Amino acid sequence: MMERRFAASELALEPEQVEEEEESAAEDFVEYYDEPGTIPGTLDLEEDALPPTIVLIDYNETKASRVVLDSPQACAPYLDSESVSWVDVLGLGNESTWRRMEKVFDLHPLVLEDVVNVPQRPKVEDHEDQLVIIARMVIPKEKGIGFHSEQVSFVLGKHYLLTVQEEPEQDCFQPVRDRIRHDKGIIRKRGADYLAYSLIDSIIDGYFPVLEAYGEQIDQLEDEVVTQPTRRTLEKIYQIRRELLALRRAIWPQRDALNSLIRDGSDLISPDVRIYLRDCYDHAVQVMDIVETYRELSSGLMDVYLSSISNKMNEIMKLLTVISSIFIPLTFIAGVYGMNFNTEKSPWNMPELNWYWGYPLCWAVMILTAAGLVFFFWRRGWFENYSKIDKDD
């Protein structure tokens, strides 16, 4: 085990930069379920997976340290200390590591199952001397629209907090690490319950940048769906609706879990921290309201898209109707004089065929007929483009 102890101003907690995941976590996630007949406490992990990275941040009012632990057993000395110990497990790893974690932290087999077998529905469970919180964290993509989604599990003890992140590459906890490092605010003066609140609050606040990006895209789609709706526009609307549904499925149970934690309480949560959790709950409600608003807007965009396509089709049909209406009398005239009756048999058999100016006169009649119809349609307003909507109206 390698350890480095230093003052708060020297604490370095910068996360490593990694490449963006190819698969989008914005897809609708299916909650994990056990196969029929599975023994309770069974862990669904890859046998050849690498051990997870275990990062320990131990702090009090005067100092803080960051330690990268080489085994779960190295956590034991910190669990009963008077300082606050944040054990951050990055990645799920293999079953062997978690069986050792189970013994060190005295985890119930069902708790370990919820932590490892992801994704689980966000919830709160009180296990005597431990409080288990399952949350859903979203991280906006570095490029383009969308987000990464992962499960974050909390196991809160009296003097420690165990967090388990499904994906080790990135999270939204860096502001909390900076506050511990620079001794900002009151986090270094409070216990592990305040640390748990700070991390949950960071998770909830992480939804706002994602929703801001969706709000900007919806504004762009409002212009696109009115002016130039295409098949690609429909695909964008459908994608936004699907991703907003995934956000709703993540934040809805999370809001209920916070409400349950505030209402029922826990011996591990002090009354002062419960007040802070109320503010966190308000943020979750605000996120939920924004998600519902954007879902309604995306549904409205679908209706506007269908109306725009219908208006565009009407314009095309109107143009074809005008062209057909102009050429119908011209076709009639050309058809009549294309019958070529013999005028020698009867003077009534199209005498115009023998006129000296018959051909120019026929063209003049057709041109005048076409011009008259165009003027008539123009007076009736058929050439106005009703599909163009004035945005100032």
Short mmCIF file of C-alpha atoms in Angstrom, two decimals:
data_model
loop_
_atom_site.label_atom_id
_atom_site.label_comp_id
_atom_site.label_asym_id
_atom_site.label_seq_id
_atom_site.Cartn_x
_atom_site.Cartn_y
_atom_site.Cartn_z
CA MET A 1 0.00 0.00 0.00
CA MET A 2 1.36 3.39 -0.99
CA GLU A 3 0.34 6.35 1.15
CA ARG A 4 1.03 10.04 0.95
CA ARG A 5 -0.15 12.42 3.68
CA PHE A 6 -0.14 16.16 3.23
CA ALA A 7 -1.99 19.37 3.95
CA ALA A 8 -5.30 20.18 2.31
CA SER A 9 -3.76 22.80 0.02
CA GLU A 10 -1.48 20.13 -1.47
CA LEU A 11 -4.14 17.46 -2.02
CA ALA A 12 -4.29 16.47 -5.71
CA LEU A 13 -7.44 14.67 -6.82
CA GLU A 14 -7.48 15.33 -10.55
CA PRO A 15 -9.17 12.47 -12.49
CA GLU A 16 -7.48 10.99 -15.53
CA GLN A 17 -8.77 11.96 -18.96
CA VAL A 18 -10.17 9.07 -20.98
CA GLU A 19 -11.61 8.55 -24.42
CA GLU A 20 -15.33 8.90 -24.94
CA GLU A 21 -17.34 5.70 -24.80
CA GLU A 22 -18.61 4.49 -28.13
CA GLU A 23 -21.89 3.23 -26.77
CA SER A 24 -24.41 5.81 -25.58
CA ALA A 25 -25.77 5.43 -22.06
CA ALA A 26 -28.74 7.51 -23.12
CA GLU A 27 -30.44 4.37 -24.37
CA ASP A 28 -33.33 3.12 -22.28
CA PHE A 29 -31.74 0.96 -19.59
CA VAL A 30 -33.44 -2.21 -18.40
CA GLU A 31 -33.23 -2.71 -14.66
CA TYR A 32 -31.39 -5.79 -13.54
CA TYR A 33 -33.38 -8.84 -12.50
CA ASP A 34 -32.32 -12.25 -11.23
CA GLU A 35 -32.92 -15.36 -13.23
CA PRO A 36 -35.64 -17.60 -11.75
CA GLY A 37 -34.16 -19.86 -9.08
CA THR A 38 -31.03 -17.74 -8.51
CA ILE A 39 -29.61 -17.91 -4.98
CA PRO A 40 -29.98 -14.56 -3.15
CA GLY A 41 -26.70 -12.68 -3.02
CA THR A 42 -25.38 -14.06 -6.31
CA LEU A 43 -23.00 -11.63 -8.02
CA ASP A 44 -23.18 -11.25 -11.78
CA LEU A 45 -19.59 -10.32 -12.67
CA GLU A 46 -17.10 -11.34 -15.29
CA GLU A 47 -14.72 -13.97 -13.96
CA ASP A 48 -11.64 -12.54 -15.68
CA ALA A 49 -12.36 -8.89 -14.82
CA LEU A 50 -9.57 -6.78 -13.33
CA PRO A 51 -9.84 -5.66 -9.69
CA PRO A 52 -11.43 -2.23 -9.22
CA THR A 53 -9.41 0.81 -8.20
CA ILE A 54 -9.94 1.70 -4.55
CA VAL A 55 -9.27 5.35 -3.67
CA LEU A 56 -9.44 6.45 -0.05
CA ILE A 57 -9.82 10.09 0.95
CA ASP A 58 -9.40 10.55 4.69
CA TYR A 59 -9.87 14.00 6.23
CA ASN A 60 -10.71 16.04 9.28
CA GLU A 61 -10.67 19.76 10.09
CA THR A 62 -6.88 20.08 10.00
CA LYS A 63 -5.64 17.75 7.26
CA ALA A 64 -6.63 15.49 4.39
CA SER A 65 -4.97 12.67 2.53
CA ARG A 66 -5.57 10.65 -0.59
CA VAL A 67 -4.55 6.99 -0.66
CA VAL A 68 -4.76 4.44 -3.47
CA LEU A 69 -5.31 1.12 -1.72
CA ASP A 70 -4.01 -2.13 -3.09
CA SER A 71 -6.54 -4.40 -1.35
CA PRO A 72 -9.92 -4.20 0.43
CA GLN A 73 -8.29 -5.21 3.72
CA ALA A 74 -6.36 -1.94 3.69
CA CYS A 75 -9.63 -0.09 4.32
CA ALA A 76 -10.17 -1.64 7.73
CA PRO A 77 -7.99 0.73 9.83
CA TYR A 78 -9.88 3.77 8.53
CA LEU A 79 -13.44 2.59 9.21
CA ASP A 80 -13.41 3.19 12.97
CA SER A 81 -11.21 6.29 13.02
CA GLU A 82 -12.55 9.64 14.22
CA SER A 83 -11.80 11.23 10.83
CA VAL A 84 -14.13 10.88 7.83
CA SER A 85 -13.06 8.16 5.40
CA TRP A 86 -14.39 8.20 1.86
CA VAL A 87 -13.72 4.87 0.14
CA ASP A 88 -14.35 5.37 -3.58
CA VAL A 89 -14.41 2.14 -5.61
CA LEU A 90 -13.95 2.84 -9.32
CA GLY A 91 -15.42 0.04 -11.41
CA LEU A 92 -17.16 -3.19 -10.50
CA GLY A 93 -14.17 -5.49 -10.83
CA ASN A 94 -14.35 -9.19 -10.02
CA GLU A 95 -16.18 -11.32 -7.47
CA SER A 96 -13.07 -12.15 -5.44
CA THR A 97 -12.50 -8.48 -4.58
CA TRP A 98 -16.11 -7.96 -3.57
CA ARG A 99 -16.20 -11.01 -1.34
CA ARG A 100 -13.32 -9.45 0.58
CA MET A 101 -15.10 -6.07 0.61
CA GLU A 102 -18.14 -7.84 2.03
CA LYS A 103 -16.13 -9.04 5.02
CA VAL A 104 -14.27 -5.77 5.62
CA PHE A 105 -17.41 -3.56 5.54
CA ASP A 106 -19.71 -6.24 6.98
CA LEU A 107 -22.10 -5.89 4.02
CA HIS A 108 -25.33 -7.84 3.86
CA PRO A 109 -25.35 -10.23 0.86
CA LEU A 110 -28.43 -8.51 -0.58
CA VAL A 111 -26.74 -5.11 -0.25
CA LEU A 112 -23.72 -6.42 -2.09
CA GLU A 113 -26.00 -7.81 -4.78
CA ASP A 114 -27.66 -4.39 -5.29
CA VAL A 115 -24.29 -2.67 -5.46
CA VAL A 116 -22.71 -5.04 -7.97
CA ASN A 117 -25.60 -6.25 -10.16
CA VAL A 118 -26.41 -3.11 -12.13
CA PRO A 119 -28.53 -1.29 -13.01
CA GLN A 120 -30.81 -1.18 -9.98
CA ARG A 121 -33.72 1.14 -9.35
CA PRO A 122 -32.64 4.17 -7.26
CA LYS A 123 -33.68 3.54 -3.65
CA VAL A 124 -32.80 3.94 0.03
CA GLU A 125 -32.47 1.05 2.50
CA ASP A 126 -31.66 1.29 6.21
CA HIS A 127 -29.58 -1.66 7.49
CA GLU A 128 -29.13 -0.91 11.23
CA ASP A 129 -25.59 0.54 11.31
CA GLN A 130 -25.45 1.15 7.55
CA LEU A 131 -27.53 3.25 5.17
CA VAL A 132 -27.59 2.09 1.54
CA ILE A 133 -28.44 4.56 -1.23
CA ILE A 134 -28.63 3.62 -4.91
CA ALA A 135 -28.47 6.60 -7.31
CA ARG A 136 -28.24 7.22 -11.04
CA MET A 137 -25.59 9.62 -12.33
CA VAL A 138 -25.53 11.21 -15.78
CA ILE A 139 -22.54 12.88 -17.46
CA PRO A 140 -22.96 14.99 -20.63
CA LYS A 141 -20.97 13.85 -23.64
CA GLU A 142 -17.92 15.88 -24.56
CA LYS A 143 -19.01 15.95 -28.21
CA GLY A 144 -22.55 16.20 -29.51
CA ILE A 145 -25.82 15.75 -27.72
CA GLY A 146 -26.48 12.94 -25.27
CA PHE A 147 -25.11 11.67 -21.98
CA HIS A 148 -23.44 8.78 -20.22
CA SER A 149 -25.41 7.08 -17.46
CA GLU A 150 -24.16 4.90 -14.64
CA GLN A 151 -25.15 3.62 -11.22
CA VAL A 152 -23.50 5.00 -8.09
CA SER A 153 -24.01 3.12 -4.83
CA PHE A 154 -23.54 4.60 -1.35
CA VAL A 155 -22.97 2.67 1.87
CA LEU A 156 -22.96 5.14 4.75
CA GLY A 157 -21.47 4.21 8.13
CA LYS A 158 -20.85 6.26 11.23
CA HIS A 159 -17.41 7.53 10.20
CA TYR A 160 -17.07 6.29 6.63
CA LEU A 161 -18.75 6.40 3.26
CA LEU A 162 -18.32 3.69 0.65
CA THR A 163 -19.15 4.71 -2.92
CA VAL A 164 -19.15 2.33 -5.86
CA GLN A 165 -19.12 3.70 -9.40
CA GLU A 166 -20.16 1.47 -12.24
CA GLU A 167 -17.83 3.19 -14.73
CA PRO A 168 -14.38 4.25 -13.49
CA GLU A 169 -13.58 6.78 -16.22
CA GLN A 170 -15.53 9.86 -15.19
CA ASP A 171 -17.92 11.27 -12.62
CA CYS A 172 -19.35 14.55 -11.33
CA PHE A 173 -17.63 14.43 -7.92
CA GLN A 174 -14.65 16.63 -8.75
CA PRO A 175 -16.16 19.78 -7.11
CA VAL A 176 -16.54 17.82 -3.86
CA ARG A 177 -12.94 16.61 -4.09
CA ASP A 178 -11.82 20.21 -4.64
CA ARG A 179 -13.75 21.38 -1.59
CA ILE A 180 -12.05 18.74 0.52
CA ARG A 181 -8.65 19.57 -0.95
CA HIS A 182 -8.91 23.35 -0.50
CA ASP A 183 -11.00 23.19 2.71
CA LYS A 184 -13.83 25.18 1.19
CA GLY A 185 -17.20 25.45 2.91
CA ILE A 186 -18.03 23.30 5.91
CA ILE A 187 -17.44 19.83 4.46
CA ARG A 188 -14.24 19.28 6.46
CA LYS A 189 -16.08 20.23 9.65
CA ARG A 190 -18.94 17.79 9.17
CA GLY A 191 -19.29 14.04 9.27
CA ALA A 192 -19.75 11.31 6.70
CA ASP A 193 -23.47 12.07 6.36
CA TYR A 194 -22.69 15.55 5.04
CA LEU A 195 -20.22 14.01 2.58
CA ALA A 196 -22.97 11.68 1.35
CA TYR A 197 -25.30 14.66 0.92
CA SER A 198 -22.63 16.58 -1.02
CA LEU A 199 -22.10 13.70 -3.45
CA ILE A 200 -25.85 13.15 -3.95
CA ASP A 201 -26.30 16.86 -4.52
CA SER A 202 -23.54 16.74 -7.16
CA ILE A 203 -25.36 13.89 -8.89
CA ILE A 204 -28.66 15.80 -8.95
CA ASP A 205 -26.97 19.01 -10.14
CA GLY A 206 -25.28 17.00 -12.89
CA TYR A 207 -28.65 16.66 -14.62
CA PHE A 208 -28.90 20.40 -15.31
CA PRO A 209 -26.07 20.66 -17.92
CA VAL A 210 -27.59 17.68 -19.74
CA LEU A 211 -31.04 19.28 -19.75
CA GLU A 212 -29.58 22.61 -20.88
CA ALA A 213 -28.14 20.91 -23.96
CA TYR A 214 -31.51 19.35 -24.74
CA GLY A 215 -33.21 22.73 -24.33
CA GLU A 216 -30.89 24.28 -26.92
CA GLN A 217 -31.48 21.42 -29.35
CA ILE A 218 -35.25 21.70 -28.94
CA ASP A 219 -35.01 25.43 -29.77
CA GLN A 220 -33.08 24.58 -32.95
CA LEU A 221 -35.57 21.89 -33.90
CA GLU A 222 -38.47 24.34 -33.50
CA ASP A 223 -37.02 26.42 -36.35
CA GLU A 224 -36.08 23.39 -38.43
CA VAL A 225 -39.45 21.68 -38.10
CA VAL A 226 -41.27 24.79 -39.38
CA THR A 227 -38.96 25.89 -42.19
CA GLN A 228 -37.33 22.73 -43.58
CA PRO A 229 -38.72 19.54 -42.05
CA THR A 230 -36.99 16.41 -43.33
CA ARG A 231 -36.76 12.74 -42.44
CA ARG A 232 -33.67 13.55 -40.39
CA THR A 233 -35.74 16.05 -38.37
CA LEU A 234 -38.15 13.29 -37.43
CA GLU A 235 -35.25 11.08 -36.33
CA LYS A 236 -33.89 13.87 -34.12
CA ILE A 237 -37.27 14.38 -32.45
CA TYR A 238 -37.65 10.67 -31.82
CA GLN A 239 -34.13 10.47 -30.36
CA ILE A 240 -34.78 13.38 -27.98
CA ARG A 241 -38.05 11.84 -26.79
CA ARG A 242 -36.33 8.53 -26.13
CA GLU A 243 -33.42 10.09 -24.24
CA LEU A 244 -35.75 12.29 -22.18
CA LEU A 245 -37.67 9.16 -21.26
CA ALA A 246 -34.40 7.61 -20.04
CA LEU A 247 -33.75 10.72 -17.93
CA ARG A 248 -37.24 10.53 -16.49
CA ARG A 249 -36.77 6.88 -15.55
CA ALA A 250 -33.55 7.85 -13.78
CA ILE A 251 -34.69 10.93 -11.85
CA TRP A 252 -38.22 9.87 -10.89
CA PRO A 253 -37.28 7.05 -8.44
CA GLN A 254 -34.31 9.13 -7.28
CA ARG A 255 -36.68 11.89 -6.23
CA ASP A 256 -38.86 9.36 -4.39
CA ALA A 257 -35.78 7.92 -2.64
CA LEU A 258 -34.76 11.35 -1.38
CA ASN A 259 -38.28 12.01 -0.18
CA SER A 260 -38.26 8.70 1.69
CA LEU A 261 -34.89 9.51 3.26
CA ILE A 262 -36.13 12.92 4.45
CA ARG A 263 -39.47 11.60 5.67
CA ASP A 264 -38.33 8.42 7.44
CA GLY A 265 -34.91 9.64 8.51
CA SER A 266 -32.03 7.55 9.81
CA ASP A 267 -29.81 7.46 12.87
CA LEU A 268 -26.85 8.00 10.53
CA ILE A 269 -28.30 11.26 9.16
CA SER A 270 -28.14 14.23 11.52
CA PRO A 271 -31.06 16.73 11.65
CA ASP A 272 -28.84 19.44 10.13
CA VAL A 273 -28.01 17.26 7.13
CA ARG A 274 -31.69 16.40 6.65
CA ILE A 275 -32.30 20.11 6.08
CA TYR A 276 -29.66 20.08 3.35
CA LEU A 277 -31.30 16.99 1.85
CA ARG A 278 -34.53 18.97 1.52
CA ASP A 279 -32.73 21.39 -0.76
CA CYS A 280 -31.38 18.42 -2.72
CA TYR A 281 -34.93 17.09 -3.02
CA ASP A 282 -36.09 20.48 -4.35
CA HIS A 283 -33.41 20.24 -7.05
CA ALA A 284 -34.62 16.77 -7.97
CA VAL A 285 -38.20 18.07 -8.28
CA GLN A 286 -36.93 20.91 -10.46
CA VAL A 287 -35.10 18.45 -12.71
CA MET A 288 -38.25 16.36 -12.96
CA ASP A 289 -40.32 19.41 -13.95
CA ILE A 290 -37.82 20.36 -16.66
CA VAL A 291 -37.77 16.81 -18.03
CA GLU A 292 -41.59 16.74 -18.19
CA THR A 293 -41.64 20.16 -19.87
CA TYR A 294 -39.13 19.08 -22.51
CA ARG A 295 -41.06 15.87 -23.12
CA GLU A 296 -44.20 17.90 -23.77
CA LEU A 297 -42.26 20.21 -26.09
CA SER A 298 -40.84 17.25 -28.01
CA SER A 299 -44.34 15.80 -28.37
CA GLY A 300 -45.51 19.18 -29.64
CA LEU A 301 -42.62 19.20 -32.13
CA MET A 302 -43.90 15.91 -33.50
CA ASP A 303 -47.33 17.48 -34.08
CA VAL A 304 -45.75 20.55 -35.70
CA TYR A 305 -43.64 18.27 -37.90
CA LEU A 306 -46.73 16.42 -39.13
CA SER A 307 -48.49 19.74 -39.75
CA SER A 308 -45.49 21.09 -41.67
CA ILE A 309 -45.30 17.97 -43.80
CA SER A 310 -49.05 18.22 -44.43
CA ASN A 311 -48.72 21.89 -45.43
CA LYS A 312 -45.82 21.05 -47.70
CA MET A 313 -47.88 18.32 -49.34
CA ASN A 314 -50.77 20.75 -49.76
CA GLU A 315 -48.45 23.22 -51.49
CA ILE A 316 -47.30 20.51 -53.88
CA MET A 317 -50.87 19.42 -54.60
CA LYS A 318 -51.89 23.04 -55.14
CA LEU A 319 -49.07 23.56 -57.62
CA LEU A 320 -50.01 20.40 -59.49
CA THR A 321 -53.66 21.48 -59.48
CA VAL A 322 -52.75 24.89 -60.96
CA ILE A 323 -50.62 23.28 -63.68
CA SER A 324 -53.33 20.75 -64.49
CA SER A 325 -56.04 23.43 -64.54
CA ILE A 326 -54.01 25.49 -67.02
CA PHE A 327 -53.25 22.60 -69.37
CA ILE A 328 -56.69 21.00 -69.37
CA PRO A 329 -58.27 23.58 -71.75
CA LEU A 330 -55.08 23.68 -73.82
CA THR A 331 -55.16 19.91 -74.16
CA PHE A 332 -58.83 20.14 -75.14
CA ILE A 333 -58.08 22.67 -77.89
CA ALA A 334 -55.11 20.68 -79.20
CA GLY A 335 -57.19 17.50 -79.11
CA VAL A 336 -60.05 19.02 -81.06
CA TYR A 337 -57.81 20.31 -83.81
CA GLY A 338 -55.87 17.11 -83.91
CA MET A 339 -58.86 15.13 -85.22
CA ASN A 340 -58.17 16.22 -88.87
CA PHE A 341 -61.67 15.89 -90.39
CA ASN A 342 -61.84 16.20 -94.21
CA THR A 343 -63.30 19.60 -95.08
CA GLU A 344 -63.99 18.52 -98.69
CA LYS A 345 -66.75 16.20 -97.51
CA SER A 346 -68.58 18.84 -95.47
CA PRO A 347 -68.12 22.53 -94.71
CA TRP A 348 -68.77 21.66 -91.06
CA ASN A 349 -65.72 19.42 -90.85
CA MET A 350 -63.33 21.86 -89.14
CA PRO A 351 -63.13 24.66 -91.73
CA GLU A 352 -60.44 26.31 -89.57
CA LEU A 353 -57.91 23.83 -90.98
CA ASN A 354 -57.95 25.72 -94.28
CA TRP A 355 -57.59 29.19 -92.78
CA TYR A 356 -54.41 31.07 -93.67
CA TRP A 357 -53.96 32.25 -90.05
CA GLY A 358 -55.48 29.16 -88.45
CA TYR A 359 -52.32 27.87 -86.75
CA PRO A 360 -51.23 31.26 -85.25
CA LEU A 361 -54.83 31.88 -84.21
CA CYS A 362 -54.97 28.53 -82.38
CA TRP A 363 -51.76 29.41 -80.51
CA ALA A 364 -53.14 32.81 -79.62
CA VAL A 365 -56.32 31.28 -78.21
CA MET A 366 -54.33 28.80 -76.10
CA ILE A 367 -51.95 31.49 -74.78
CA LEU A 368 -54.83 33.80 -73.92
CA THR A 369 -56.64 30.93 -72.19
CA ALA A 370 -53.55 30.06 -70.14
CA ALA A 371 -52.94 33.72 -69.25
CA GLY A 372 -56.56 34.15 -68.26
CA LEU A 373 -56.42 31.12 -65.97
CA VAL A 374 -53.17 32.30 -64.36
CA PHE A 375 -54.71 35.71 -63.71
CA PHE A 376 -57.83 34.07 -62.30
CA PHE A 377 -55.83 31.83 -59.92
CA TRP A 378 -53.68 34.78 -58.86
CA ARG A 379 -56.77 36.82 -58.00
CA ARG A 380 -58.08 33.89 -55.98
CA GLY A 381 -54.81 33.76 -53.99
CA TRP A 382 -53.69 30.33 -55.16
CA PHE A 383 -50.07 31.43 -55.57
CA GLU A 384 -49.65 32.44 -51.92
CA ASN A 385 -47.38 30.10 -49.90
CA TYR A 386 -49.35 29.21 -46.81
CA SER A 387 -46.60 26.91 -45.52
CA LYS A 388 -44.41 29.91 -44.64
CA ILE A 389 -45.23 31.04 -41.10
CA ASP A 390 -44.27 34.46 -39.85
CA LYS A 391 -42.35 33.88 -36.60
CA ASP A 392 -43.30 37.34 -35.35
CA ASP A 393 -47.01 36.44 -35.33
#
